[in-house]
DNA sequence: ACAATATAAGAATGATCATTCTGAAAAGAG
DNA sequence: CTCTTTTCAGAATGATCATTCTTATATTGT
């Protein structure tokens, strides 16, 4: 009956996501996406919609890809301080990855787009809440196990760890030496009590 | 002999700076600047040059305005832990300022522009170094006075405080609740030792 | 008041961008 | 094989942008 698509949708989405991640929403043109995916403009529009819809699809793809990897261990039954430390060890691995001066796509979106676009803002809020919840659960367990004193509430610890992670991620997009980010995270974890 | 300018240059620079601060480099058009300053295109071009030169002038203006206010007390003779705490109290005042969801113009530049523009990158590096140096000096004094143990080097403390400040500033541009930023900073300072 | 000159206001230019449109080609149904 | 339908490739469109240019006006020394 009809011709069908020549391109692989997930592959195109992956490449578009990388472009949006690196360059942000404003600095990425639809032509950039056509070039990056090697898919026709028509194909992209019919599969992913206009630029904003495409960006939100790419962001979802990024989040799905990273959510499990980064947050999964924190959500594991009984995860506590060691899981928190392991989490930041994974964060630092990403920070150290050479050629990765792109930071975290969620943070980038929070700063660049969330102020001006409701859908982006909602997505940021949702994910921020999920991340904080994971830290809070682990902090609670850590207090229960006596790994943390409880002098600082699990809620405050969660906000703190959230800031530590997001602060590190945002610094990772800036042209700062990686060793400073490492010092920031390491010293920040050492102060937990 | 000749007509002279109708506009006040510092006033125009102030207004342009606010526009660049709020909207960033990419999202600000020269028309936005003409509107914001109420100065003719010709006047702006002849006084401030093209958009990038104008942005760098505005950034310098911002930095000059904030440098003394924010870093001065940290540089005072013998400034130590209380000066550090006072500094973050000032940071939090800015974060709490309603209507101020714009973050720190230096951080915004570090994230948006420094990756793509050498002059911006240089300026960011220079200021980052200045900020870290102020923290390091105060941390040294704090260790000397016994306010900090010295288990963590002044250099590491400085990187940590730098991250705490910049992380907070970047979160301030995101649509996150202000209380979370406050928790982040407060808990972060409580962990110093 | 007049001449000289810099300014103001905004029109013109050329680039880039998002989005839509237009043949030509491809793939499956009959 | 042929017809239909969808895709492809990229040209066309209309908007926005940075920058330059034009024209009329304002200012000041004489």
Coordinates of C-alpha atoms in Angstrom, one line a residue, chain A residues 25-166:
Chain A
X25 CA 17.2 24.3 23.0
X26 CA 17.9 27.8 21.6
X27 CA 21.2 27.0 20.1
X28 CA 19.9 24.0 18.2
X29 CA 18.2 24.6 14.9
X30 CA 16.0 22.2 13.1
X31 CA 18.7 22.1 10.5
X32 CA 21.1 20.9 13.1
X33 CA 18.7 18.1 13.9
X34 CA 18.3 17.1 10.3
X35 CA 22.1 17.0 10.0
X36 CA 22.7 15.1 13.2
X37 CA 20.0 12.5 12.5
X38 CA 20.6 12.3 8.8
X39 CA 16.8 12.1 8.5
X40 CA 14.7 14.3 6.3
X41 CA 13.0 17.3 7.7
X42 CA 9.7 15.8 6.7
X43 CA 10.5 12.6 8.6
X44 CA 11.5 14.4 11.7
X45 CA 8.4 16.6 11.7
X46 CA 6.0 13.7 11.1
X47 CA 7.7 11.6 13.8
X48 CA 8.5 14.2 16.4
X49 CA 6.5 17.3 15.7
X50 CA 7.9 20.8 16.0
X51 CA 11.0 21.9 17.7
X52 CA 9.6 22.2 21.2
X53 CA 7.8 18.9 21.1
X54 CA 10.9 17.3 19.7
X55 CA 13.0 18.8 22.6
X56 CA 10.5 17.5 25.2
X57 CA 10.6 14.0 23.5
X58 CA 14.4 14.2 23.6
X59 CA 14.4 15.2 27.3
X60 CA 12.1 12.3 28.1
X61 CA 14.4 10.0 26.3
X62 CA 17.4 11.4 28.2
X63 CA 15.5 11.0 31.5
X64 CA 14.4 7.5 30.9
X65 CA 18.0 6.6 29.9
X66 CA 19.5 8.1 33.1
X67 CA 16.8 7.6 35.7
X68 CA 17.3 3.9 36.2
X69 CA 21.1 4.0 36.0
X70 CA 21.4 6.9 38.4
X71 CA 18.5 6.6 40.8
X72 CA 17.9 2.8 40.8
X73 CA 20.5 1.9 43.3
X74 CA 19.3 4.7 45.6
X75 CA 15.8 3.2 45.5
X76 CA 17.0 -0.3 46.4
X77 CA 15.5 -1.8 49.6
X78 CA 17.5 -0.5 52.6
X79 CA 19.7 1.8 50.5
X80 CA 21.5 4.2 52.9
X81 CA 24.7 6.1 53.3
X82 CA 26.9 3.7 51.2
X83 CA 24.3 3.9 48.4
X84 CA 24.5 7.7 48.6
X85 CA 28.3 7.6 48.4
X86 CA 28.1 5.2 45.5
X87 CA 25.6 7.5 43.7
X88 CA 28.0 10.4 43.9
X89 CA 30.8 8.2 42.8
X90 CA 28.7 7.6 39.6
X91 CA 28.1 11.3 39.3
X92 CA 31.9 12.0 39.5
X93 CA 32.5 9.3 36.9
X94 CA 30.3 11.3 34.5
X95 CA 31.9 14.5 35.4
X96 CA 35.4 13.1 34.7
X97 CA 34.4 11.6 31.4
X98 CA 36.5 13.6 29.0
X99 CA 34.6 15.4 26.3
X100 CA 31.7 15.6 28.6
X101 CA 31.4 19.3 29.3
X102 CA 27.7 19.2 28.7
X103 CA 26.5 18.8 32.2
X104 CA 23.1 17.3 32.9
X105 CA 20.3 17.8 30.4
X106 CA 17.7 18.1 33.1
X107 CA 19.7 20.9 34.9
X108 CA 20.4 22.7 31.6
X109 CA 16.7 22.6 30.9
X110 CA 15.9 23.9 34.4
X111 CA 18.1 26.9 33.8
X112 CA 17.5 27.6 30.1
X113 CA 13.9 26.7 29.4
X114 CA 11.9 26.1 32.5
X115 CA 11.6 29.8 33.1
X116 CA 9.9 30.3 29.8
X117 CA 8.0 27.1 29.0
X118 CA 5.4 25.5 31.2
X119 CA 5.8 21.9 30.0
X120 CA 9.6 22.1 30.6
X121 CA 9.0 23.5 34.0
X122 CA 6.5 20.8 34.9
X123 CA 9.0 18.1 33.8
X124 CA 11.8 19.7 35.8
X125 CA 9.6 19.8 38.9
X126 CA 8.6 16.2 38.5
X127 CA 12.1 14.9 38.1
X128 CA 13.5 17.2 40.8
X129 CA 10.9 15.8 43.2
X130 CA 11.8 12.2 42.2
X131 CA 15.5 12.8 42.8
X132 CA 14.9 14.5 46.2
X133 CA 12.6 11.6 47.2
X134 CA 15.3 9.1 46.5
X135 CA 17.8 11.0 48.6
X136 CA 15.3 11.4 51.4
X137 CA 14.5 7.7 51.5
X138 CA 18.2 6.9 51.7
X139 CA 18.8 9.6 54.3
X140 CA 16.0 8.1 56.5
X141 CA 17.5 4.7 56.3
X142 CA 20.9 6.1 57.1
X143 CA 19.6 7.8 60.2
X144 CA 17.7 4.7 61.2
X145 CA 20.9 2.6 60.9
X146 CA 22.9 5.2 62.8
X147 CA 25.1 6.1 59.9
X148 CA 23.8 9.7 60.2
X149 CA 23.1 11.2 63.6
X150 CA 19.7 12.6 62.9
X151 CA 20.7 16.0 64.1
X152 CA 19.9 17.1 60.6
X153 CA 16.5 15.9 59.4
X154 CA 16.3 13.5 56.5
X155 CA 14.4 16.3 54.6
X156 CA 17.3 18.7 55.0
X157 CA 19.8 16.1 54.1
X158 CA 17.8 15.4 51.0
X159 CA 17.8 19.0 50.0
X160 CA 21.4 19.2 50.7
X161 CA 22.3 16.2 48.6
X162 CA 20.1 17.4 45.9
X163 CA 21.9 20.7 45.7
X164 CA 25.3 18.9 45.9
X165 CA 24.4 16.8 42.9
X166 CA 22.8 19.6 40.9

